[in-house]
Short mmCIF file of C-alpha atoms and ligand atoms in Angstrom, two decimals:
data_model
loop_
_atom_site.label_atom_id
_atom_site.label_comp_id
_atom_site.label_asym_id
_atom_site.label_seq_id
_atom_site.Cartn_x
_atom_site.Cartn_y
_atom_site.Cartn_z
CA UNK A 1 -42.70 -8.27 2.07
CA UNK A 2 -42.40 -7.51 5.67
CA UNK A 3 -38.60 -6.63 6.29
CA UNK A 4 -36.78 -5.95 9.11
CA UNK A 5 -33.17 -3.77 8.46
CA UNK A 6 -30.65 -4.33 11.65
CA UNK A 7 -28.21 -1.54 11.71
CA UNK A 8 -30.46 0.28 9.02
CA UNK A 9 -29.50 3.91 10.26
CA UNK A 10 -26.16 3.54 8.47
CA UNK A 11 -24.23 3.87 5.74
CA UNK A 12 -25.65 0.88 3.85
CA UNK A 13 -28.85 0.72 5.66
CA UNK A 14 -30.49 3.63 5.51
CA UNK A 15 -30.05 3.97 1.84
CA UNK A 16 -30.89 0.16 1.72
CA UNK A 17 -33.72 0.59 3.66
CA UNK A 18 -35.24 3.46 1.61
CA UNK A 19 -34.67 1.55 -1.28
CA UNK A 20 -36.99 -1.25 -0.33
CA UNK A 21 -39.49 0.84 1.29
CA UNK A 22 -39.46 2.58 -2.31
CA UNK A 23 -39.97 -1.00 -3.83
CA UNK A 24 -43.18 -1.10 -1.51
CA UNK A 25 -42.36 -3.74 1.02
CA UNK A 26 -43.12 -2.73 5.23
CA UNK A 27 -39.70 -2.03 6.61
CA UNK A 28 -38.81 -1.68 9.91
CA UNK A 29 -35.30 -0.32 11.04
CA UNK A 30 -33.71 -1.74 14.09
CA UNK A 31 -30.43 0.35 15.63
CA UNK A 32 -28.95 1.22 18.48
CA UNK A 33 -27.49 3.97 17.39
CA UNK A 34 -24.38 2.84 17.84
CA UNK A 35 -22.41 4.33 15.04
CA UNK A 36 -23.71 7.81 15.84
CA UNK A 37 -22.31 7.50 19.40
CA UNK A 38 -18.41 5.91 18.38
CA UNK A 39 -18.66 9.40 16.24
CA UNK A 40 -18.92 11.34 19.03
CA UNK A 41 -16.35 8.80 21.43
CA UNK A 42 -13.61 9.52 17.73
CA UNK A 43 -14.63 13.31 17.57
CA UNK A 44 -15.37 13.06 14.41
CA UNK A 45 -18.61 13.11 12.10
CA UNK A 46 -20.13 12.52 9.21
CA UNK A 47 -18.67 14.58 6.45
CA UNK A 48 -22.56 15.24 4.98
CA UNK A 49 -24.81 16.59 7.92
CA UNK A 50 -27.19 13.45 8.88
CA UNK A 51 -30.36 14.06 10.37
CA UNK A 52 -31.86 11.88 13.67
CA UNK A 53 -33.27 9.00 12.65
CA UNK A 54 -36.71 9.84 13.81
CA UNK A 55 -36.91 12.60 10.95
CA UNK A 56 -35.48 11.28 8.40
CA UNK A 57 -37.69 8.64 8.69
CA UNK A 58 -40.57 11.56 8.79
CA UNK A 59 -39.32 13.23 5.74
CA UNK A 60 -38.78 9.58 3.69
CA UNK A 61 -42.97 9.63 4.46
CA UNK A 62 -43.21 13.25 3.67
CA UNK A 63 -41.65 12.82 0.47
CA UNK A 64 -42.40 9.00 -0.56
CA UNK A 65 -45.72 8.73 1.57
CA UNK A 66 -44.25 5.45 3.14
CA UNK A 67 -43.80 4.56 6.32
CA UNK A 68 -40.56 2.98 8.25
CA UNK A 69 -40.88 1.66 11.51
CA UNK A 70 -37.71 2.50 14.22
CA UNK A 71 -37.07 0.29 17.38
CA UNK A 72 -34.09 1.33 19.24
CA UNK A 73 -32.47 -2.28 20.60
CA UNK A 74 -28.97 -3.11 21.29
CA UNK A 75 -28.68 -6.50 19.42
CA UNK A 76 -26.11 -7.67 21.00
CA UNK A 77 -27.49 -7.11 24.35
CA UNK A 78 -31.14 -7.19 24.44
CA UNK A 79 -32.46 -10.97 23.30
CA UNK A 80 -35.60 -10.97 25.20
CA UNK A 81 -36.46 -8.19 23.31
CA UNK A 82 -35.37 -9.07 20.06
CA UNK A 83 -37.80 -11.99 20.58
CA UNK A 84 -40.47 -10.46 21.56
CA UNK A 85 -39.77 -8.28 18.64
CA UNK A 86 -39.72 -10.73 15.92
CA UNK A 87 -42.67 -12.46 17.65
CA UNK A 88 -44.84 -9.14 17.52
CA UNK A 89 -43.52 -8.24 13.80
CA UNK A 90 -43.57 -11.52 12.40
CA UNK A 91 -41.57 -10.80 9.35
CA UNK A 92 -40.65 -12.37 6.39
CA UNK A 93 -36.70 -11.26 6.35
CA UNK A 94 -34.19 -9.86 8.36
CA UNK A 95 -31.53 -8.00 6.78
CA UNK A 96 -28.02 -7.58 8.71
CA UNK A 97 -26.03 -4.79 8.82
CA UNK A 98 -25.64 -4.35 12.28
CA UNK A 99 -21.72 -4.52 13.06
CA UNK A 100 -18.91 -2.37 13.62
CA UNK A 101 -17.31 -2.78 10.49
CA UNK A 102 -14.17 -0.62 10.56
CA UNK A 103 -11.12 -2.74 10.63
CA UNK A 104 -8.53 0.06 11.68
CA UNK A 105 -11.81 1.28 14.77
CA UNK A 106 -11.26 -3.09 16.02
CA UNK A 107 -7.58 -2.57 15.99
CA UNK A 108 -7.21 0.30 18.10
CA UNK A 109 -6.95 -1.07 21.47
CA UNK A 110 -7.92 -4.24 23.52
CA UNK A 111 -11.18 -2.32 24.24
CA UNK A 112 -12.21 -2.22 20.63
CA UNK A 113 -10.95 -5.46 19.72
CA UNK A 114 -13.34 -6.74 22.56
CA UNK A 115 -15.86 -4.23 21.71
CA UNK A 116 -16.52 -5.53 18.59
CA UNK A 117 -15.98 -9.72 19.14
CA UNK A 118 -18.92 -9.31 21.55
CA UNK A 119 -21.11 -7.04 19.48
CA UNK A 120 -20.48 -8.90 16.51
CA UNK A 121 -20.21 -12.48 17.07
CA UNK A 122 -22.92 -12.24 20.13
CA UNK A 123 -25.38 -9.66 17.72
CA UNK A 124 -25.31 -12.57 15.23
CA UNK A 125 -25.81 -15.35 17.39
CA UNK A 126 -28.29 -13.58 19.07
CA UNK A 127 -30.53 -13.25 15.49
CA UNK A 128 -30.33 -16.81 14.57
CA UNK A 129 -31.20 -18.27 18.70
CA UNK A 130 -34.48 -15.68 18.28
CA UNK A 131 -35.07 -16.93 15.28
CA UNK A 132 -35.17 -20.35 16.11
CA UNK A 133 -36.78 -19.52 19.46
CA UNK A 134 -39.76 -18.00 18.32
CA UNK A 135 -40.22 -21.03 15.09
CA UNK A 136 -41.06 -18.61 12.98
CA UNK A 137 -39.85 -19.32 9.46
CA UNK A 138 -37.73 -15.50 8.53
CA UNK A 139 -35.53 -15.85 5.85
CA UNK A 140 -31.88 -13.84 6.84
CA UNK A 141 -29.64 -12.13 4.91
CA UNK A 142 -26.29 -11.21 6.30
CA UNK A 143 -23.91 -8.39 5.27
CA UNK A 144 -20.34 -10.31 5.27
CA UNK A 145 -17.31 -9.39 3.58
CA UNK A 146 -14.87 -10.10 0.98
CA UNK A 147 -12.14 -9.84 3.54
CA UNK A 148 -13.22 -13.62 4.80
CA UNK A 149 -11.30 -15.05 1.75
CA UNK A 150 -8.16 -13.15 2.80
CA UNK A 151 -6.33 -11.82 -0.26
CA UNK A 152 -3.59 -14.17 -2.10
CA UNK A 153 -4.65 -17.31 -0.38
CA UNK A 154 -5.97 -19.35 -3.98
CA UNK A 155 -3.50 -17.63 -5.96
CA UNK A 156 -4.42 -16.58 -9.33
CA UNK A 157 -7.80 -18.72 -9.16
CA UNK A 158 -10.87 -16.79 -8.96
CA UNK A 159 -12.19 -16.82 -5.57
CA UNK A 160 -15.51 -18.31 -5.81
CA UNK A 161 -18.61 -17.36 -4.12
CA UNK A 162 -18.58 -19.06 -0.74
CA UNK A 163 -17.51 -22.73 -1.35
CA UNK A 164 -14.32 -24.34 -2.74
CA UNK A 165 -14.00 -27.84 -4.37
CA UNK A 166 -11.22 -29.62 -2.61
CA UNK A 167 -9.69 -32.77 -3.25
CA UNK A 168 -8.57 -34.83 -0.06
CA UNK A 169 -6.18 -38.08 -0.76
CA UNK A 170 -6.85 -41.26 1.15
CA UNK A 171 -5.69 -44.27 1.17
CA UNK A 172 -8.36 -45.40 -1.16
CA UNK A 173 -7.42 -42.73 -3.36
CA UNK A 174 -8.93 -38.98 -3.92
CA UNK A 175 -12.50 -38.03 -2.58
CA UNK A 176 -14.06 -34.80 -3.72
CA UNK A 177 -15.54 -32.25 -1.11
CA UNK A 178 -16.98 -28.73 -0.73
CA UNK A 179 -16.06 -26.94 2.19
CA UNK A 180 -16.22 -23.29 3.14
CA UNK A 181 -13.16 -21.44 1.42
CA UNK A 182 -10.75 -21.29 3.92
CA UNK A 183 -11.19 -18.38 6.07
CA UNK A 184 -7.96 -15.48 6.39
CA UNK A 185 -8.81 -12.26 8.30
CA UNK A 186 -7.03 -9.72 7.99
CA UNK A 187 -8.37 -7.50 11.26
CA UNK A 188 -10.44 -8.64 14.13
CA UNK A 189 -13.12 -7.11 12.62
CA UNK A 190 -12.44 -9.41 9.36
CA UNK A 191 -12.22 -12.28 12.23
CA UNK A 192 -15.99 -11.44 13.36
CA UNK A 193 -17.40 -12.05 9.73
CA UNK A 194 -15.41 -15.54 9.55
CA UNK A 195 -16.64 -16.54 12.95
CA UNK A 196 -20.37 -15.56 11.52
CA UNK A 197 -19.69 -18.12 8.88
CA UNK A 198 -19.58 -20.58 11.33
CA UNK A 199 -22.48 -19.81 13.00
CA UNK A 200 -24.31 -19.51 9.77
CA UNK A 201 -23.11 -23.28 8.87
CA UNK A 202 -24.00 -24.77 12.17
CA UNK A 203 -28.15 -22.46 12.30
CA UNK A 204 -28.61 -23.80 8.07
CA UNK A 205 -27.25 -27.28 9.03
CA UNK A 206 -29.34 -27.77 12.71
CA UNK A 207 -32.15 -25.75 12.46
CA UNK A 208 -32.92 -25.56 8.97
CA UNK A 209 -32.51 -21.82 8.95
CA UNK A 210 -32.40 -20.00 5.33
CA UNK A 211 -29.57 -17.95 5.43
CA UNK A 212 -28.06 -15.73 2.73
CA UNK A 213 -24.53 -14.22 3.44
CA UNK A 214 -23.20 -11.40 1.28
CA UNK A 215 -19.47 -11.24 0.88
CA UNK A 216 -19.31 -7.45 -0.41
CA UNK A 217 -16.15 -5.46 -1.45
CA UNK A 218 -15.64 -1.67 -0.13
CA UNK A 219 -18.41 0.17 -0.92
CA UNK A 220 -17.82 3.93 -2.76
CA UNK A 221 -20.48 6.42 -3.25
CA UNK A 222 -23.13 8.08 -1.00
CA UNK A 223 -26.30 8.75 -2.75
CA UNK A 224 -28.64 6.71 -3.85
CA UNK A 225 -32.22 8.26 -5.83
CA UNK A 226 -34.15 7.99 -2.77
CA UNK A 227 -31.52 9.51 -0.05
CA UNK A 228 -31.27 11.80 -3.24
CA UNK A 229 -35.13 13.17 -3.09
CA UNK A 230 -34.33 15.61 0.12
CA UNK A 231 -31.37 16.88 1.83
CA UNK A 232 -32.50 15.85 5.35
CA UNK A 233 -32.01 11.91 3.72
CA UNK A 234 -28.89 12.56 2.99
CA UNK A 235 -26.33 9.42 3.93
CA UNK A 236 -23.42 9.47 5.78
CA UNK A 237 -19.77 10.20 4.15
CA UNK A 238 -17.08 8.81 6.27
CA UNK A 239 -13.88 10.79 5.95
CA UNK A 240 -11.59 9.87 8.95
CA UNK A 241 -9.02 7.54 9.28
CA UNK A 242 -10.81 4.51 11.09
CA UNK A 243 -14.30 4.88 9.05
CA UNK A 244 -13.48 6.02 5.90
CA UNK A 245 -12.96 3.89 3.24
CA UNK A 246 -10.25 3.89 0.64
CA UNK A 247 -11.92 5.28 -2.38
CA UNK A 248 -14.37 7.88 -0.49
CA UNK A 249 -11.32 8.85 0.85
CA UNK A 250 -9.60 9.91 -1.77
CA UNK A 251 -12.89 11.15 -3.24
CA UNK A 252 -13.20 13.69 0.00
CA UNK A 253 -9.56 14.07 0.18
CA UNK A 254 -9.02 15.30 -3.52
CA UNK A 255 -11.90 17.57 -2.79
CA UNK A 256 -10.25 19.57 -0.31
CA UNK A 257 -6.94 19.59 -2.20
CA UNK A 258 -5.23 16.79 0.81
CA UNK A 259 -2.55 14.93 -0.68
CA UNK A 260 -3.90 11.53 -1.78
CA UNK A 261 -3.31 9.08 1.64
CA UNK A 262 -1.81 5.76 -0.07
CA UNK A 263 -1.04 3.16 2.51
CA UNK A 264 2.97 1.69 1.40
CA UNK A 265 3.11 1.10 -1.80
CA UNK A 266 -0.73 0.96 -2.99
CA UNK A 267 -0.44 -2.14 -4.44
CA UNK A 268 -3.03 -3.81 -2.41
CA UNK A 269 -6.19 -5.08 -5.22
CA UNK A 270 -9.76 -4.89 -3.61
CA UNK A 271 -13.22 -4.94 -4.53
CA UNK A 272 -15.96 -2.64 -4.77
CA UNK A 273 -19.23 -2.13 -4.80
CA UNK A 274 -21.52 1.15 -5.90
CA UNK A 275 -23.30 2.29 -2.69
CA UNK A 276 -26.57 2.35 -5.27
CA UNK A 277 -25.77 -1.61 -5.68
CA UNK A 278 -25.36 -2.52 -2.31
CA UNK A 279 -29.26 -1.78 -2.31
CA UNK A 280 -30.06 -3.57 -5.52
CA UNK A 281 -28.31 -6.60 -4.22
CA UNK A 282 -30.31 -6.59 -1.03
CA UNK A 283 -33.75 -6.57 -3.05
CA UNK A 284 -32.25 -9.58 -5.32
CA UNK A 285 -31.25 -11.12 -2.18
CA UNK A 286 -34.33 -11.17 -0.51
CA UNK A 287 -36.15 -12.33 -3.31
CA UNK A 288 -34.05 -15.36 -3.76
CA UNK A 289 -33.65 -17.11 -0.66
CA UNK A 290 -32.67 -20.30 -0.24
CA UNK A 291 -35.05 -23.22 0.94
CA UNK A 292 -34.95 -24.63 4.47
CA UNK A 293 -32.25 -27.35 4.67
CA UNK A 294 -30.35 -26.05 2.00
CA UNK A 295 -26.91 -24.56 2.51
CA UNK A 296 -26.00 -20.85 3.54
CA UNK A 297 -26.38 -19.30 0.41
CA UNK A 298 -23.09 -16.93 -0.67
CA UNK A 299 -22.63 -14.31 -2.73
CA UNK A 300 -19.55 -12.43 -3.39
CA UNK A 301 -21.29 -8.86 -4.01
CA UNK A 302 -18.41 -6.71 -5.93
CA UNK A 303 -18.52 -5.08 -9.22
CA UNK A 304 -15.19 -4.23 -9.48
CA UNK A 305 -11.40 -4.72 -8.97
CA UNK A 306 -8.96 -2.51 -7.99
CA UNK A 307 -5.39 -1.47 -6.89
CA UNK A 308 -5.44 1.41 -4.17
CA UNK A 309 -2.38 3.22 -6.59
CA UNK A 310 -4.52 2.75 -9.72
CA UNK A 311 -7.51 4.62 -7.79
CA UNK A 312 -4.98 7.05 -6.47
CA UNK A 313 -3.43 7.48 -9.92
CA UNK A 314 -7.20 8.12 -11.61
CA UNK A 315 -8.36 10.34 -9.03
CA UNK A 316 -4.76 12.33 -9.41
CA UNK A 317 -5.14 12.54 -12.81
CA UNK A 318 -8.53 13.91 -12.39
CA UNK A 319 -8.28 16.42 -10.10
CA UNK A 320 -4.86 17.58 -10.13
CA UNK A 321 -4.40 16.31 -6.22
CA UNK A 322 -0.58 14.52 -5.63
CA UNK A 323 -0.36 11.11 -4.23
CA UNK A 324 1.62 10.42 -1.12
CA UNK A 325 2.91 7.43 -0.16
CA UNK A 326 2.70 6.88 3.77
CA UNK A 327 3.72 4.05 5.90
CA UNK A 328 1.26 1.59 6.15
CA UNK A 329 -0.91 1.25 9.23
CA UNK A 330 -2.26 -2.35 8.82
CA UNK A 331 -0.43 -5.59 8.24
CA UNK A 332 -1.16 -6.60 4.78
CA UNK A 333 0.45 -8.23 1.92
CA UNK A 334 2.25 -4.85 -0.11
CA UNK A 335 1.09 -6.47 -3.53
CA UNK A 336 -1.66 -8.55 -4.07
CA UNK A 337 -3.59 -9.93 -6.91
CA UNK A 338 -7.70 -10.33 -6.92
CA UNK A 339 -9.74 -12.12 -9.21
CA UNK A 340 -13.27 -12.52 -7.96
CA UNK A 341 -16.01 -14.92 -8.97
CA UNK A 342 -19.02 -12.80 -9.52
CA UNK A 343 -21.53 -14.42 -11.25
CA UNK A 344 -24.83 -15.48 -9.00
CA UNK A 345 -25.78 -11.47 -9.11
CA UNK A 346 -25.33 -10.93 -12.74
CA UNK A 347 -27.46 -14.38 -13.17
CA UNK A 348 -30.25 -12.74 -11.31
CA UNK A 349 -30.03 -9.22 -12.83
CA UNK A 350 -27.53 -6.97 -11.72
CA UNK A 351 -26.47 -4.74 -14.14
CA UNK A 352 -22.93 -3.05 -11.94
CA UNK A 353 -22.55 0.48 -11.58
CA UNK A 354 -19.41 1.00 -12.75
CA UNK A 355 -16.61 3.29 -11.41
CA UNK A 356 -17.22 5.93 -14.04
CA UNK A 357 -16.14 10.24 -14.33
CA UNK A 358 -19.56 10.81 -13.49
CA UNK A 359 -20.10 9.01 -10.27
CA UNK A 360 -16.72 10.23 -8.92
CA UNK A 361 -17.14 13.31 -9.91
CA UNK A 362 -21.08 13.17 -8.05
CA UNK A 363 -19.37 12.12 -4.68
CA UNK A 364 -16.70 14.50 -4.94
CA UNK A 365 -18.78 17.21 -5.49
CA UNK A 366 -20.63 16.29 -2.17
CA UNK A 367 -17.25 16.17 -1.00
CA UNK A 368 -16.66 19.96 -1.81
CA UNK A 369 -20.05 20.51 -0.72
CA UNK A 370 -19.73 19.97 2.67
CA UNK A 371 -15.77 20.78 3.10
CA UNK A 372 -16.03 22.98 5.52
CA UNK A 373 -17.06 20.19 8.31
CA UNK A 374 -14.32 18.01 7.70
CA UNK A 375 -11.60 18.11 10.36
CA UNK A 376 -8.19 17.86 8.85
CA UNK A 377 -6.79 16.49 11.29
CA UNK A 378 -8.91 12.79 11.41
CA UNK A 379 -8.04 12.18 7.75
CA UNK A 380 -4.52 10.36 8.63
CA UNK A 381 -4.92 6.80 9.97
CA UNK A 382 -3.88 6.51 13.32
CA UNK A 383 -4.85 2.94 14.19
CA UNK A 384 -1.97 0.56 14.17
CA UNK A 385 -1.78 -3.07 13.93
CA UNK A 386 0.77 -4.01 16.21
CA UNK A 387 2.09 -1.79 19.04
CA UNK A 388 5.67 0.44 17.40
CA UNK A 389 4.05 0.32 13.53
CA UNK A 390 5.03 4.18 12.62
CA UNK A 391 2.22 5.91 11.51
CA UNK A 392 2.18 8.88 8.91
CA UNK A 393 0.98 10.79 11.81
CA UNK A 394 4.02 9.61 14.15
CA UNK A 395 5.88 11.36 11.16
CA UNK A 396 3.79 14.25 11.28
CA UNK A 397 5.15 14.88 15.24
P1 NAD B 401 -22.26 1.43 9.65
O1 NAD B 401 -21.39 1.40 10.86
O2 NAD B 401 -22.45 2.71 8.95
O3 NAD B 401 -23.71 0.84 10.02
C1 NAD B 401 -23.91 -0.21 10.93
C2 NAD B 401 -25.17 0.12 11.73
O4 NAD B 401 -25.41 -0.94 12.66
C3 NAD B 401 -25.02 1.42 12.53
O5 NAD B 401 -26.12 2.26 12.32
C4 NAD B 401 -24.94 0.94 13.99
O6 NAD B 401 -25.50 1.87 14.90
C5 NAD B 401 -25.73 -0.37 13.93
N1 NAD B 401 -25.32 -1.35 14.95
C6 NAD B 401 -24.07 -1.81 15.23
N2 NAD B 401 -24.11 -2.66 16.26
C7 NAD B 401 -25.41 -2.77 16.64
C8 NAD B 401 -26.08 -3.48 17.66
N3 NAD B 401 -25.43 -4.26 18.54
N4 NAD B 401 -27.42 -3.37 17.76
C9 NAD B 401 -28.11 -2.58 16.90
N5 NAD B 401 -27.53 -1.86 15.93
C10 NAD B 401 -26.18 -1.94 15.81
O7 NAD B 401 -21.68 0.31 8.66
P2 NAD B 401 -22.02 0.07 7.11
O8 NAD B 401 -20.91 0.62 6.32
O9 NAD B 401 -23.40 0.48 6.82
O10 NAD B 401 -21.91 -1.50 7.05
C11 NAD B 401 -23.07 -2.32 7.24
C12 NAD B 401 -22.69 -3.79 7.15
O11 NAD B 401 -22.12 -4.03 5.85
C13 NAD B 401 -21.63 -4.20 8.16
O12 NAD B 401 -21.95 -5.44 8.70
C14 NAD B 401 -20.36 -4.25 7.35
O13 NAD B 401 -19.49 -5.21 7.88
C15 NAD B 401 -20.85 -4.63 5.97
N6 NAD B 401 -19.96 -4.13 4.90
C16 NAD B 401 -19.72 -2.78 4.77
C17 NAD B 401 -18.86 -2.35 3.75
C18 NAD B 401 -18.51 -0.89 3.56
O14 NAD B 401 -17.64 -0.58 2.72
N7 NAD B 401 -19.16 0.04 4.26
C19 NAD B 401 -18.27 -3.29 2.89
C20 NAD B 401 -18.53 -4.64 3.07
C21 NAD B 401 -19.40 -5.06 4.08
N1 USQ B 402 -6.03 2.31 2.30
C1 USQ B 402 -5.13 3.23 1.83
N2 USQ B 402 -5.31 4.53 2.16
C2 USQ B 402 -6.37 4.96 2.91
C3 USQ B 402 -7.30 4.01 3.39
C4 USQ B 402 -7.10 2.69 3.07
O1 USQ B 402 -4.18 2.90 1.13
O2 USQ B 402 -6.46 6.16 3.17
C5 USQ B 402 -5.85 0.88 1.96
C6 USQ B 402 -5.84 -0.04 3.17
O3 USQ B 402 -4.53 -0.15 3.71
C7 USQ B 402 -6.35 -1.33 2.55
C8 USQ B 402 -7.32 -0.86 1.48
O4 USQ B 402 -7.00 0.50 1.22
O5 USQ B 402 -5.32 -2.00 1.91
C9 USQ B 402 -8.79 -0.95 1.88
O6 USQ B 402 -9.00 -0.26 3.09
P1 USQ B 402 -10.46 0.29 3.46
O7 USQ B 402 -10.37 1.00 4.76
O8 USQ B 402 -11.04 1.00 2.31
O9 USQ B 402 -11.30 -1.09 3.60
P2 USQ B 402 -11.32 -2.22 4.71
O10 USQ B 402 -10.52 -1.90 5.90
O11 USQ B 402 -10.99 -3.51 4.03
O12 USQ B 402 -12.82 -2.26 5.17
C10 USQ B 402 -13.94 -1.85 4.36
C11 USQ B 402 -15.13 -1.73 5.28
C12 USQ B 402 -15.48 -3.10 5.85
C13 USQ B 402 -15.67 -4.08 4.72
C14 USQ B 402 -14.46 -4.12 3.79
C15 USQ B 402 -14.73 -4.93 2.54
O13 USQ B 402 -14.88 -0.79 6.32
O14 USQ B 402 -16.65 -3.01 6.62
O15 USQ B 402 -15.88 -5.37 5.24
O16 USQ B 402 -14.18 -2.78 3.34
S1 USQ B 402 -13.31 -5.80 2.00
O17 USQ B 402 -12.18 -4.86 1.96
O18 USQ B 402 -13.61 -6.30 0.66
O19 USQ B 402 -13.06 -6.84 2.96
#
């Protein structure tokens, strides 16, 4: 299969994109390098020493024999291009990654928030016009989030994958409907995902367009057994306080003996997803893509549940590293339950990587690894929510 990977010099795309170059199909990354650069506008950087894209991508073929294409286009920016692009390529499937996707990074300032409406909402709409520009029939699947459903909204019922059965009274009694699950974002980030929803609806409904959109949980991890096969393919490992994600967090921060960073009380439940998984879900994906004319296809891709205290606790437990309670950055519910309907990838074959000893113990050891470039001073989230939230690092002043 001919696939092209938006946004596939990141964390989930290059090891994504390795992965299906590994399963033999002609993959071509797409990036503008982006990420790279908001690194060096934070001053911060990946915690394991990335290489340019143009060699890893000569070491993948040095060490797999396979070749990845790289264009260098600004998605949200350059549509001629990305026509002329798809038109030239001709590919089967698109897979897209390409967003900023840190929630605390969209709250930091107007700028950001604006920053990443436009790149978001206008990268995505940008895909589907091409698409349906150039008449070309290229199947899409979209990286989304679980962060769409907003957490606590259903209650204790599951939160199924994409589409909830509502009952609406009229006067002639009950009718039966399925509409979108109702869409909570927590972040303006989170509000990017819900507005590509829409825009997914409107392309599948008016154009026919086959769209598959992936509502994944955090992911954990960094390795995979291809970025695995040389150090210069080595994925990233975001640490800091705008990038880093809960559980690789904790992972980096019990590493380096830092005192466990739980947000208020911990008791916020989330979902997660293997880093190894995210890849495996992509290649089921792709191979089962809805027809034209049908629906945007959903999937919630998570393996797991999770409070942040219980990960905190386990990782405590394991290492000997204390937990500290700071004030919480975001606004978010203190406590919340999760119980997610995740059937449609176990139907098609995933067997989950589970959150075992081993893995953690794997990613911490990179942790350790590569200590000595972490700078202690972007592990506390500074990002705030609303203008006078105290920060732990207000407290640290
Ligand atoms: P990342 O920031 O590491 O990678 C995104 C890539 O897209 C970067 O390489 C960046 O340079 C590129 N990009 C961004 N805007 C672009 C543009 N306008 N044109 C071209 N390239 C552009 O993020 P990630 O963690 O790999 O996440 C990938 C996708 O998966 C995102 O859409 C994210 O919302 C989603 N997701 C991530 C997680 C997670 O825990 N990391 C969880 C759920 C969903
Ligand atoms: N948290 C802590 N301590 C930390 C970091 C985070 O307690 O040091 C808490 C946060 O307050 C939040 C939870 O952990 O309650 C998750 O935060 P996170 O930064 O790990 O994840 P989030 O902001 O939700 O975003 C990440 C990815 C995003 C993706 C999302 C999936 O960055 O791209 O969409 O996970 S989901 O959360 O399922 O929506």
């Amino acid at each position: 299969m001919k696939v092209l990977v938006l946004g596939g010099d990141g964390f989930c795309g290059w090891p994504t994109s390795l992965h299906l170059s590994d399963l033999g199909n002609e993959v071509t990354i797409i990036d503008n390098l982006s990420r790279r650069n908001i690194d060096i506008e934070l001053e911060v950087d990946s915690l394991t020493p990335i290489r340019p894209i143009g060699e890893r991508i000569r070491v993948w073929k040095e060490v797999s024999g396979r070749e990845i294409n790289f264009i260098n286009l600004d998605l949200a920016h350059e549509y001629d291009r990305l026509v002329e692009i798809l038109l030239a390529q001709r590919p089967d499937a698109v897979v897209h990654f390409a967003e900023q996707r840190a929630a605390p990074y969209s709250m930091r300032s107007a700028k950001t928030k604006r920053y990443t409406v436009d790149n978001n909402v206008s990268g995505t709409h940008n895909l589907l016009a091409a698409i349906v520009a150039t008449g070309l029939d290229i199947s899409v699947v979209h990286l989304g989030t679980m962060g769409v459903y907003g957490y606590g909204w259903s209650g204790s019922a599951p939160i199924p994958e994409g589409y909830l059965t509502v009952k609406v009274p009229t006067p002639d009694g009950d009718i039966e409907r399925e509409i979108l699950h109702p869409a909570n974002a927590g972040s303006v980030y989170h509000m990017t995902k819900t507005l590509d929803q829409l825009m997914f609806k409107f392309y599948a409904q008016n154009d026919g367009l086959r769209i598959t959109d992936l509502h994944q949980g955090i992911v954990w991890g960094t390795q995979t057994p291809q970025t695995e096969r040389d150090a210069r393919l080595i994925n990233r490992f975001d640490y800091d306080g705008d990038y880093g994600t809960v559980l690789n967090r904790f992972l980096m921060q019990a590493a380096i003996g830092h005192p466990l960073t739980v947000h208020g009380t911990g008791g916020q439940t989330r979902a997660f997803i293997h880093i190894r998984d995210t890849a495996r879900c992509i290649e089921i994906a792709l191979a089962n893509p809805p027809k034209s004319g049908d629906q945007v296809s959903v999937f919630n891709q998570v393996t797991e549940t999770y409070r942040v205290r219980e990960l905190a606790e386990l990782i405590s437990e394991m290492t000997g590293v204390e937990v500290a309670n700071l004030p919480n950055p975001r606004r978010e519910a203190a406590e919340n339950d999760l119980n997610v309907s995740r059937d449609r990838f176990l139907a098609l074959g995933l067997s989950p990587t589970t959150l075992s000893e081993g893995l953690l113990t794997e990613a911490r050891d990179i942790a350790k690894k590569y200590a000595d470039r972490a700078d202690l001073s972007k592990i506390v989230a500074r990002s705030v929510w609303r203008s006078g939230m105290e920060t732990a690092a207000d407290l640290m002043h």
